[in-house]
mmCIF file of C-alpha atoms in Angstrom:
data_model
loop_
_atom_site.group_PDB
_atom_site.id
_atom_site.type_symbol
_atom_site.label_atom_id
_atom_site.label_comp_id
_atom_site.label_asym_id
_atom_site.label_seq_id
_atom_site.Cartn_x
_atom_site.Cartn_y
_atom_site.Cartn_z
ATOM 1 C CA LEU A 1 -6.011 1.679 -31.603
ATOM 2 C CA VAL A 2 -4.342 4.244 -29.367
ATOM 3 C CA MET A 3 -2.792 2.729 -26.283
ATOM 4 C CA LYS A 4 -3.489 4.737 -23.173
ATOM 5 C CA LYS A 5 -0.891 4.616 -20.418
ATOM 6 C CA LEU A 6 -1.850 2.401 -17.516
ATOM 7 C CA PRO A 7 -2.039 4.233 -14.156
ATOM 8 C CA VAL A 8 -0.604 2.355 -11.169
ATOM 9 C CA THR A 9 -1.106 2.438 -7.418
ATOM 10 C CA VAL A 10 1.601 0.736 -5.351
ATOM 11 C CA LEU A 11 0.569 -0.562 -1.921
ATOM 12 C CA SER A 12 3.393 -0.728 0.628
ATOM 13 C CA GLY A 13 3.309 -1.410 4.347
ATOM 14 C CA PHE A 14 4.879 -3.705 6.893
ATOM 15 C CA LEU A 15 3.803 -7.337 7.275
ATOM 16 C CA GLY A 16 0.343 -7.581 8.780
ATOM 17 C CA ALA A 17 -0.560 -3.923 8.230
ATOM 18 C CA GLY A 18 -3.578 -4.918 6.133
ATOM 19 C CA LYS A 19 -2.508 -4.477 2.489
ATOM 20 C CA THR A 20 -4.324 -7.565 1.182
ATOM 21 C CA THR A 21 -7.498 -6.695 3.079
ATOM 22 C CA LEU A 22 -7.342 -3.234 1.510
ATOM 23 C CA LEU A 23 -6.725 -4.771 -1.921
ATOM 24 C CA ASN A 24 -9.761 -7.025 -1.572
ATOM 25 C CA HIS A 25 -11.910 -4.125 -0.459
ATOM 26 C CA ILE A 26 -10.840 -2.051 -3.483
ATOM 27 C CA LEU A 27 -11.535 -4.943 -5.868
ATOM 28 C CA HIS A 28 -15.059 -5.242 -4.509
ATOM 29 C CA ASN A 29 -15.733 -1.519 -4.799
ATOM 30 C CA LYS A 30 -13.939 -0.422 -7.911
ATOM 31 C CA GLU A 31 -16.962 1.046 -9.700
ATOM 32 C CA ASN A 32 -16.739 -0.480 -13.183
ATOM 33 C CA LEU A 33 -12.984 -0.046 -13.511
ATOM 34 C CA LYS A 34 -11.182 -3.013 -15.057
ATOM 35 C CA VAL A 35 -8.364 -3.577 -12.605
ATOM 36 C CA ALA A 36 -5.297 -5.795 -12.971
ATOM 37 C CA VAL A 37 -3.446 -6.877 -9.829
ATOM 38 C CA ILE A 38 0.170 -7.844 -9.226
ATOM 39 C CA VAL A 39 0.774 -9.456 -5.844
ATOM 40 C CA ASN A 40 4.269 -9.990 -4.564
ATOM 41 C CA ASP A 41 4.717 -12.223 -1.560
ATOM 42 C CA MET A 42 7.698 -13.720 0.240
ATOM 43 C CA SER A 43 6.069 -16.921 1.408
ATOM 44 C CA GLU A 44 6.403 -20.271 -0.341
ATOM 45 C CA VAL A 45 2.657 -20.722 -0.235
ATOM 46 C CA ASN A 46 1.348 -17.497 -1.608
ATOM 47 C CA ILE A 47 -1.423 -16.816 0.885
ATOM 48 C CA ASP A 48 -2.116 -13.279 -0.280
ATOM 49 C CA ALA A 49 -2.546 -14.370 -3.873
ATOM 50 C CA GLN A 50 -4.773 -17.273 -2.775
ATOM 51 C CA LEU A 51 -6.926 -14.851 -0.867
ATOM 52 C CA VAL A 52 -7.270 -12.384 -3.694
ATOM 53 C CA LYS A 53 -7.891 -15.180 -6.196
ATOM 54 C CA LYS A 54 -10.513 -16.860 -4.078
ATOM 55 C CA GLU A 55 -12.200 -13.583 -3.287
ATOM 56 C CA TYR A 56 -12.192 -12.187 -6.700
ATOM 57 C CA THR A 57 -10.550 -13.419 -9.828
ATOM 58 C CA LEU A 58 -12.406 -16.674 -10.078
ATOM 59 C CA SER A 59 -15.761 -14.972 -10.047
ATOM 60 C CA ARG A 60 -15.060 -12.161 -12.499
ATOM 61 C CA THR A 61 -13.338 -12.725 -15.763
ATOM 62 C CA GLU A 62 -12.062 -9.214 -16.410
ATOM 63 C CA GLU A 63 -9.707 -9.457 -13.445
ATOM 64 C CA LYS A 64 -6.202 -10.608 -13.969
ATOM 65 C CA LEU A 65 -3.918 -11.674 -11.167
ATOM 66 C CA VAL A 66 -0.197 -12.010 -11.609
ATOM 67 C CA GLU A 67 1.651 -13.836 -8.878
ATOM 68 C CA MET A 68 5.236 -13.053 -8.144
ATOM 69 C CA THR A 69 6.520 -15.404 -5.519
ATOM 70 C CA ASN A 70 10.283 -15.899 -4.785
ATOM 71 C CA GLY A 71 11.235 -12.732 -3.135
ATOM 72 C CA CYS A 72 11.480 -9.076 -3.179
ATOM 73 C CA ILE A 73 9.782 -6.739 -5.590
ATOM 74 C CA CYS A 74 12.660 -4.311 -5.287
ATOM 75 C CA CYS A 75 15.574 -6.461 -6.369
ATOM 76 C CA THR A 76 15.198 -9.976 -7.740
ATOM 77 C CA LEU A 77 11.906 -9.227 -9.418
ATOM 78 C CA ARG A 78 12.536 -5.839 -10.834
ATOM 79 C CA GLU A 79 12.802 -7.200 -14.356
ATOM 80 C CA ASP A 80 9.858 -9.563 -13.894
ATOM 81 C CA LEU A 81 7.838 -6.637 -12.628
ATOM 82 C CA MET A 82 8.713 -4.543 -15.654
ATOM 83 C CA LEU A 83 7.897 -7.290 -18.129
ATOM 84 C CA GLU A 84 4.633 -8.019 -16.362
ATOM 85 C CA VAL A 85 3.545 -4.371 -16.233
ATOM 86 C CA GLU A 86 4.462 -3.927 -19.893
ATOM 87 C CA LYS A 87 2.481 -7.024 -20.862
ATOM 88 C CA LEU A 88 -0.592 -5.896 -18.916
ATOM 89 C CA ALA A 89 -0.375 -2.371 -20.330
ATOM 90 C CA LYS A 90 -0.044 -3.635 -23.910
ATOM 91 C CA GLU A 91 -3.151 -5.763 -23.552
ATOM 92 C CA ASN A 92 -4.903 -2.388 -23.450
ATOM 93 C CA ARG A 93 -7.947 -3.766 -21.677
ATOM 94 C CA PHE A 94 -7.312 -2.576 -18.139
ATOM 95 C CA ASP A 95 -8.141 0.825 -16.696
ATOM 96 C CA TYR A 96 -5.897 0.468 -13.692
ATOM 97 C CA LEU A 97 -3.128 -1.604 -12.099
ATOM 98 C CA LEU A 98 -2.701 -2.286 -8.387
ATOM 99 C CA ILE A 99 0.652 -3.604 -7.164
ATOM 100 C CA GLU A 100 0.873 -5.022 -3.673
ATOM 101 C CA SER A 101 4.522 -5.045 -2.546
ATOM 102 C CA THR A 102 5.839 -7.534 -0.074
ATOM 103 C CA GLY A 103 5.753 -6.315 3.532
ATOM 104 C CA ILE A 104 9.532 -6.026 3.624
ATOM 105 C CA SER A 105 10.108 -4.093 0.425
ATOM 106 C CA GLU A 106 10.918 -0.412 0.235
ATOM 107 C CA PRO A 107 8.779 1.764 -2.016
ATOM 108 C CA ILE A 108 11.581 3.767 -3.676
ATOM 109 C CA PRO A 109 12.997 0.922 -5.839
ATOM 110 C CA VAL A 110 9.463 0.040 -6.984
ATOM 111 C CA ALA A 111 8.909 3.665 -7.999
ATOM 112 C CA GLN A 112 12.288 3.738 -9.755
ATOM 113 C CA THR A 113 11.242 0.713 -11.791
ATOM 114 C CA PHE A 114 8.789 2.932 -13.639
ATOM 115 C CA SER A 115 11.455 5.341 -14.807
ATOM 116 C CA PHE A 116 14.161 2.726 -15.382
ATOM 117 C CA VAL A 117 15.381 1.861 -18.882
ATOM 118 C CA ASN A 118 17.389 -1.358 -19.089
ATOM 119 C CA GLU A 119 20.763 -1.535 -20.833
ATOM 120 C CA GLU A 120 19.358 -3.170 -23.940
ATOM 121 C CA GLY A 121 16.810 -0.354 -24.120
ATOM 122 C CA ASN A 122 13.965 -2.811 -24.673
ATOM 123 C CA ILE A 123 12.343 -2.156 -21.288
ATOM 124 C CA ASP A 124 11.053 1.324 -20.561
ATOM 125 C CA LEU A 125 7.865 1.312 -18.526
ATOM 126 C CA SER A 126 7.286 5.048 -18.836
ATOM 127 C CA ARG A 127 6.078 4.392 -22.404
ATOM 128 C CA PHE A 128 3.217 2.202 -21.194
ATOM 129 C CA SER A 129 2.355 3.146 -17.657
ATOM 130 C CA TYR A 130 2.991 5.574 -14.809
ATOM 131 C CA ILE A 131 2.714 5.652 -11.037
ATOM 132 C CA ASP A 132 -0.389 7.526 -9.993
ATOM 133 C CA THR A 133 -0.245 7.015 -6.209
ATOM 134 C CA MET A 134 2.152 5.519 -3.661
ATOM 135 C CA VAL A 135 0.138 4.215 -0.712
ATOM 136 C CA THR A 136 1.521 3.020 2.625
ATOM 137 C CA VAL A 137 -0.680 1.078 5.018
ATOM 138 C CA VAL A 138 0.223 1.513 8.700
ATOM 139 C CA ASP A 139 -0.824 -0.883 11.451
ATOM 140 C CA SER A 140 -2.130 1.590 14.048
ATOM 141 C CA PHE A 141 -1.987 -1.008 16.793
ATOM 142 C CA ASN A 142 1.595 -2.232 16.279
ATOM 143 C CA PHE A 143 3.346 0.758 14.729
ATOM 144 C CA PHE A 144 5.043 2.105 17.861
ATOM 145 C CA LYS A 145 5.977 -1.387 19.068
ATOM 146 C CA ASP A 146 7.751 -2.083 15.757
ATOM 147 C CA PHE A 147 9.147 1.453 15.695
ATOM 148 C CA GLY A 148 10.741 1.009 19.110
ATOM 149 C CA SER A 149 12.567 -2.170 18.094
ATOM 150 C CA ALA A 150 16.171 -2.153 16.906
ATOM 151 C CA LYS A 151 15.851 -5.691 15.517
ATOM 152 C CA THR A 152 16.768 -6.501 11.932
ATOM 153 C CA LEU A 153 14.467 -8.315 9.532
ATOM 154 C CA ARG A 154 16.794 -11.317 9.583
ATOM 155 C CA GLU A 155 16.756 -11.485 13.393
ATOM 156 C CA GLN A 156 12.970 -11.736 13.194
ATOM 157 C CA ASN A 157 13.212 -14.352 10.403
ATOM 158 C CA LEU A 158 11.423 -11.991 8.048
ATOM 159 C CA SER A 159 14.116 -12.020 5.388
ATOM 160 C CA ASP A 160 16.312 -14.795 4.085
ATOM 161 C CA LEU A 161 18.452 -12.564 1.876
ATOM 162 C CA GLU A 162 22.041 -13.097 2.986
ATOM 163 C CA ASN A 163 23.232 -9.494 3.302
ATOM 164 C CA ASP A 164 19.944 -8.026 4.433
ATOM 165 C CA ASN A 165 20.900 -5.957 7.493
ATOM 166 C CA ARG A 166 17.900 -3.644 7.384
ATOM 167 C CA THR A 167 16.151 -2.948 10.657
ATOM 168 C CA ILE A 168 12.374 -3.104 10.958
ATOM 169 C CA VAL A 169 12.202 0.523 12.062
ATOM 170 C CA ASN A 170 14.206 1.815 9.085
ATOM 171 C CA LEU A 171 11.910 -0.084 6.741
ATOM 172 C CA LEU A 172 8.844 1.449 8.437
ATOM 173 C CA VAL A 173 10.359 4.917 8.075
ATOM 174 C CA ASP A 174 11.184 4.357 4.387
ATOM 175 C CA GLN A 175 7.617 3.223 3.761
ATOM 176 C CA VAL A 176 6.132 6.244 5.554
ATOM 177 C CA GLU A 177 8.504 8.884 4.156
ATOM 178 C CA PHE A 178 7.948 8.002 0.492
ATOM 179 C CA ALA A 179 4.135 7.883 0.382
ATOM 180 C CA ASN A 180 1.498 10.197 -1.084
ATOM 181 C CA VAL A 181 -1.310 8.561 0.877
ATOM 182 C CA ILE A 182 -0.873 6.938 4.281
ATOM 183 C CA ILE A 183 -3.685 4.766 5.601
ATOM 184 C CA LEU A 184 -3.785 4.357 9.374
ATOM 185 C CA ASN A 185 -5.487 0.967 9.456
ATOM 186 C CA LYS A 186 -6.974 -1.006 12.390
ATOM 187 C CA THR A 187 -8.055 2.196 14.126
ATOM 188 C CA ASP A 188 -10.710 0.219 16.012
ATOM 189 C CA LEU A 189 -7.893 -1.344 18.061
ATOM 190 C CA VAL A 190 -6.523 1.910 19.507
ATOM 191 C CA SER A 191 -7.903 4.757 21.610
ATOM 192 C CA ILE A 192 -8.723 8.143 20.071
ATOM 193 C CA ARG A 193 -5.828 9.707 21.967
ATOM 194 C CA SER A 194 -3.362 7.044 20.704
ATOM 195 C CA LEU A 195 -4.639 7.509 17.168
ATOM 196 C CA GLU A 196 -4.150 11.280 17.313
ATOM 197 C CA PHE A 197 -0.643 10.798 18.660
ATOM 198 C CA LEU A 198 0.112 8.301 15.854
ATOM 199 C CA ARG A 199 -1.277 10.707 13.269
ATOM 200 C CA ALA A 200 0.874 13.554 14.621
ATOM 201 C CA SER A 201 3.985 11.327 14.578
ATOM 202 C CA ILE A 202 3.340 10.146 11.015
ATOM 203 C CA LYS A 203 2.668 13.750 9.953
ATOM 204 C CA LYS A 204 6.043 14.750 11.364
ATOM 205 C CA LEU A 205 7.774 11.957 9.426
ATOM 206 C CA ASN A 206 5.945 12.883 6.225
ATOM 207 C CA PRO A 207 4.291 16.322 6.358
ATOM 208 C CA VAL A 208 2.932 16.276 2.782
ATOM 209 C CA ALA A 209 1.198 12.890 2.560
ATOM 210 C CA LYS A 210 -2.558 12.691 2.813
ATOM 211 C CA ILE A 211 -3.405 10.700 5.954
ATOM 212 C CA ILE A 212 -6.643 8.730 6.110
ATOM 213 C CA THR A 213 -7.941 6.249 8.687
ATOM 214 C CA SER A 214 -9.592 2.885 8.147
ATOM 215 C CA ILE A 215 -10.948 -0.201 9.843
ATOM 216 C CA SER A 216 -10.242 -3.451 7.953
ATOM 217 C CA GLY A 217 -8.883 -1.534 4.983
ATOM 218 C CA LYS A 218 -12.222 0.032 4.107
ATOM 219 C CA VAL A 219 -11.377 3.231 2.235
ATOM 220 C CA ASN A 220 -12.979 4.964 -0.718
ATOM 221 C CA PRO A 221 -11.145 3.723 -3.862
ATOM 222 C CA ASN A 222 -10.983 7.342 -5.093
ATOM 223 C CA GLU A 223 -8.649 8.112 -2.181
ATOM 224 C CA ILE A 224 -5.950 5.839 -3.587
ATOM 225 C CA MET A 225 -6.692 5.461 -7.313
ATOM 226 C CA ASN A 226 -6.572 8.097 -10.050
ATOM 227 C CA THR A 227 -5.468 10.712 -7.520
ATOM 228 C CA GLY A 228 -2.679 12.095 -9.735
ATOM 229 C CA LEU A 229 -0.663 12.718 -6.557
ATOM 230 C CA PHE A 230 2.628 11.017 -7.356
ATOM 231 C CA ASN A 231 5.673 12.972 -8.455
ATOM 232 C CA TYR A 232 9.069 11.307 -7.972
ATOM 233 C CA GLU A 233 11.054 14.462 -7.100
ATOM 234 C CA GLU A 234 8.418 15.650 -4.637
ATOM 235 C CA ALA A 235 8.171 12.233 -3.015
ATOM 236 C CA GLU A 236 11.945 12.072 -2.611
ATOM 237 C CA ASN A 237 11.880 15.368 -0.714
ATOM 238 C CA SER A 238 8.711 14.827 1.316
ATOM 239 C CA ALA A 239 10.404 13.344 4.403
ATOM 240 C CA GLY A 240 9.931 15.505 7.489
ATOM 241 C CA TRP A 241 13.655 15.716 8.275
ATOM 242 C CA ILE A 242 14.448 17.125 4.801
ATOM 243 C CA ARG A 243 11.730 19.740 5.161
ATOM 244 C CA GLU A 244 12.920 20.705 8.637
ATOM 245 C CA LEU A 245 16.465 21.256 7.317
ATOM 246 C CA GLU A 246 14.971 23.416 4.554
ATOM 247 C CA GLY A 247 13.120 25.398 7.203
ATOM 248 C CA ILE A 248 9.630 24.121 6.294
ATOM 249 C CA HIS A 249 8.038 23.418 9.649
ATOM 250 C CA THR A 250 4.821 21.517 10.475
ATOM 251 C CA PRO A 251 3.645 23.173 13.711
ATOM 252 C CA GLU A 252 0.204 21.546 14.013
ATOM 253 C CA THR A 253 1.812 18.357 15.299
ATOM 254 C CA GLU A 254 3.074 20.139 18.429
ATOM 255 C CA GLU A 255 -0.227 20.013 20.287
ATOM 256 C CA TYR A 256 0.374 16.256 20.591
ATOM 257 C CA GLY A 257 3.869 16.842 21.911
ATOM 258 C CA ILE A 258 5.670 16.035 18.657
ATOM 259 C CA SER A 259 8.225 18.731 17.961
ATOM 260 C CA SER A 260 11.481 19.129 16.118
ATOM 261 C CA PHE A 261 14.567 21.259 16.039
ATOM 262 C CA VAL A 262 17.628 21.637 13.847
ATOM 263 C CA PHE A 263 21.097 21.808 15.399
ATOM 264 C CA ARG A 264 23.689 23.672 13.302
ATOM 265 C CA ASP A 265 27.219 24.398 14.434
ATOM 266 C CA PRO A 266 30.468 24.414 12.448
ATOM 267 C CA ARG A 267 32.672 23.320 15.394
ATOM 268 C CA PRO A 268 33.775 19.665 15.502
ATOM 269 C CA PHE A 269 32.468 17.137 18.002
ATOM 270 C CA HIS A 270 34.789 15.551 20.551
ATOM 271 C CA PRO A 271 34.768 11.882 19.378
ATOM 272 C CA ASN A 272 34.570 10.201 22.816
ATOM 273 C CA ARG A 273 31.879 12.505 24.133
ATOM 274 C CA LEU A 274 29.834 12.071 20.961
ATOM 275 C CA TRP A 275 30.207 8.287 21.144
ATOM 276 C CA ASN A 276 29.085 8.251 24.787
ATOM 277 C CA PHE A 277 26.105 10.392 23.925
ATOM 278 C CA PHE A 278 24.966 8.134 21.078
ATOM 279 C CA THR A 279 25.587 4.883 22.961
ATOM 280 C CA SER A 280 24.585 5.796 26.538
ATOM 281 C CA ASP A 281 22.834 9.139 26.812
ATOM 282 C CA PHE A 282 20.674 9.281 23.691
ATOM 283 C CA PRO A 283 17.171 10.452 24.717
ATOM 284 C CA ALA A 284 14.532 7.738 24.292
ATOM 285 C CA ASN A 285 11.929 10.277 23.198
ATOM 286 C CA ILE A 286 13.685 11.092 19.906
ATOM 287 C CA ILE A 287 11.796 9.223 17.204
ATOM 288 C CA ARG A 288 13.854 10.336 14.213
ATOM 289 C CA SER A 289 17.141 12.155 13.659
ATOM 290 C CA LYS A 290 19.270 12.613 10.595
ATOM 291 C CA GLY A 291 21.989 14.793 9.136
ATOM 292 C CA LEU A 292 25.713 15.361 8.632
ATOM 293 C CA LEU A 293 28.352 15.749 11.318
ATOM 294 C CA TRP A 294 32.109 15.815 11.777
ATOM 295 C CA MET A 295 34.569 15.042 14.555
ATOM 296 C CA ALA A 296 37.898 16.557 15.563
ATOM 297 C CA SER A 297 39.598 13.179 15.159
ATOM 298 C CA ARG A 298 38.603 12.928 11.466
ATOM 299 C CA PRO A 299 38.659 16.448 10.084
ATOM 300 C CA GLU A 300 38.490 15.404 6.453
ATOM 301 C CA GLN A 301 35.553 13.015 6.873
ATOM 302 C CA ALA A 302 31.851 13.947 6.593
ATOM 303 C CA ILE A 303 29.696 11.493 8.551
ATOM 304 C CA ASN A 304 26.115 10.671 7.723
ATOM 305 C CA TRP A 305 23.972 10.132 10.854
ATOM 306 C CA SER A 306 20.583 8.411 10.721
ATOM 307 C CA GLN A 307 18.390 7.207 13.586
ATOM 308 C CA ALA A 308 14.823 5.966 13.663
ATOM 309 C CA GLY A 309 13.371 4.643 16.908
ATOM 310 C CA GLY A 310 15.837 2.167 18.371
ATOM 311 C CA SER A 311 18.000 1.903 15.251
ATOM 312 C CA MET A 312 21.080 4.111 14.797
ATOM 313 C CA LYS A 313 23.602 4.311 12.002
ATOM 314 C CA ALA A 314 26.677 6.451 11.329
ATOM 315 C CA GLU A 315 28.572 6.029 8.080
ATOM 316 C CA GLY A 316 30.992 7.898 5.859
ATOM 317 C CA ALA A 317 29.445 10.447 3.513
ATOM 318 C CA GLY A 318 32.586 11.461 1.636
ATOM 319 C CA VAL A 319 35.095 14.194 2.434
ATOM 320 C CA TRP A 320 34.622 17.893 3.110
ATOM 321 C CA TRP A 321 35.774 20.217 0.315
ATOM 322 C CA ALA A 322 37.904 22.059 2.874
ATOM 323 C CA SER A 323 40.074 18.952 3.227
ATOM 324 C CA MET A 324 41.695 19.616 -0.171
ATOM 325 C CA PRO A 325 43.290 22.670 -1.816
ATOM 326 C CA LEU A 326 41.207 24.847 -4.155
ATOM 327 C CA SER A 327 43.167 23.643 -7.204
ATOM 328 C CA GLU A 328 42.039 20.074 -6.443
ATOM 329 C CA ARG A 329 38.462 21.132 -5.680
ATOM 330 C CA MET A 330 38.257 22.777 -9.097
ATOM 331 C CA THR A 331 38.833 19.414 -10.780
ATOM 332 C CA PHE A 332 35.446 18.161 -9.506
ATOM 333 C CA ASN A 333 32.379 19.025 -11.604
ATOM 334 C CA ASN A 334 30.232 18.929 -8.491
ATOM 335 C CA PHE A 335 32.281 21.651 -6.864
ATOM 336 C CA VAL A 336 32.459 23.849 -9.965
ATOM 337 C CA GLU A 337 28.712 23.552 -10.519
ATOM 338 C CA PHE A 338 27.755 24.402 -6.941
ATOM 339 C CA GLN A 339 30.733 26.553 -5.960
ATOM 340 C CA ASP A 340 28.605 29.604 -5.072
ATOM 341 C CA ILE A 341 26.334 27.624 -2.759
ATOM 342 C CA ILE A 342 29.265 25.796 -1.110
ATOM 343 C CA GLU A 343 31.285 28.955 -0.525
ATOM 344 C CA GLU A 344 28.266 30.878 0.768
ATOM 345 C CA ARG A 345 28.386 28.695 3.901
ATOM 346 C CA TRP A 346 32.185 28.640 4.114
ATOM 347 C CA THR A 347 33.754 29.751 7.415
ATOM 348 C CA SER A 348 37.351 30.872 7.865
ATOM 349 C CA ASN A 349 38.031 28.322 10.621
ATOM 350 C CA PHE A 350 36.233 25.260 9.310
ATOM 351 C CA GLY A 351 35.576 25.736 5.592
ATOM 352 C CA ASP A 352 32.430 23.837 4.549
ATOM 353 C CA ARG A 353 32.532 21.558 7.600
ATOM 354 C CA LEU A 354 29.244 21.769 9.462
ATOM 355 C CA ASN A 355 27.240 19.754 11.952
ATOM 356 C CA GLU A 356 23.660 19.898 10.721
ATOM 357 C CA LEU A 357 21.282 17.527 12.468
ATOM 358 C CA VAL A 358 17.508 17.484 12.669
ATOM 359 C CA PHE A 359 15.696 15.850 15.620
ATOM 360 C CA ILE A 360 12.030 14.891 15.778
ATOM 361 C CA GLU A 361 11.016 14.227 19.372
ATOM 362 C CA LYS A 362 7.942 13.388 21.378
ATOM 363 C CA LYS A 363 6.726 14.652 24.732
ATOM 364 C CA GLN A 364 9.612 16.449 26.465
ATOM 365 C CA LYS A 365 10.898 19.656 24.970
ATOM 366 C CA PHE A 366 14.345 18.209 25.150
ATOM 367 C CA TRP A 367 16.135 20.375 22.654
ATOM 368 C CA LYS A 368 17.501 23.033 25.024
ATOM 369 C CA SER A 369 19.353 20.487 27.132
ATOM 370 C CA LEU A 370 20.367 18.640 23.980
ATOM 371 C CA LYS A 371 21.771 21.836 22.554
ATOM 372 C CA SER A 372 23.903 22.465 25.643
ATOM 373 C CA ALA A 373 24.990 18.794 25.618
ATOM 374 C CA PHE A 374 26.150 19.242 22.023
ATOM 375 C CA VAL A 375 28.051 22.403 22.860
ATOM 376 C CA GLN A 376 29.761 20.467 25.736
ATOM 377 C CA MET A 377 30.632 17.718 23.269
ATOM 378 C CA MET A 378 32.439 20.294 21.142
ATOM 379 C CA ARG A 379 34.855 21.270 23.893
ATOM 380 C CA LEU A 380 38.102 19.731 22.766
#
């Protein structure tokens, strides 16, 4: 008996977005496919699993429900997930697998699980199954409210993991940026204008995903199963900010007032002025910004900047090549391999140091004043 690889759709989305409702709808309308389901829930009493069980598995024998309580699909349960997927695939009686992630898990680690080989070499999911589609369900009614919050998951009592400092907005962005299919759910709760604005914003965050709308998770199963859309490399590079930096622009979002611009300048920022800008003068209409920057006070240090809604983060991203002599640079494989590309952008004054930031903004065309503000911030 030849074992066919089991295709998988992963459902992500913040708590309350409607993943379980969508799952139930798919199970009722799956057109003769034998579907296995893995549900992962944070709560002690696994309400989602109860719901799916009650709705479905008790009445039809070919369904199989695997419950994974105790935590996060992306860390503690990675091995459980692998073993479970392998077991289901080896049974060779299912046509499809649906995995519902917890509302606070990021999609990337789940996707990585399918290409991960453990140290013993006895777990390698790519032999038995593959990700077909990564789906993110968005709550059309609450998305901008959650997006505007700078609160962490722990502050909202949504995570009990000790070192979990993730903000709600960064989680939302991760879920949107790494999807092939984005379902704008609960569209009956918002106006047409609000929905179009949401669609334009989501499109700017992820220009390549297919965006569909739904009420109560009612979508055609063919939109999210057996689509063949998922490719890890493409998904990793689908985020709007990456595409903007590469010069791939999505202009159709501009009619709803969502626009973007890239700021590039090799001169260093004045540290105090930059700090004041980020802490006091940062425009509220910027929904996403990301990139690398450097300051006059730390000439060797490259700084990674990331902002989504009300959440901002600046952290070290390593050192600039220009901070060391050529003889030292040549001892790094990374430099030798990409020397041509690195030196192509080299300037006599600053070497490879470069401020390169992309901003996605709504409503005001703010970038001209922002550009002059940046130039002011570079006056040392």
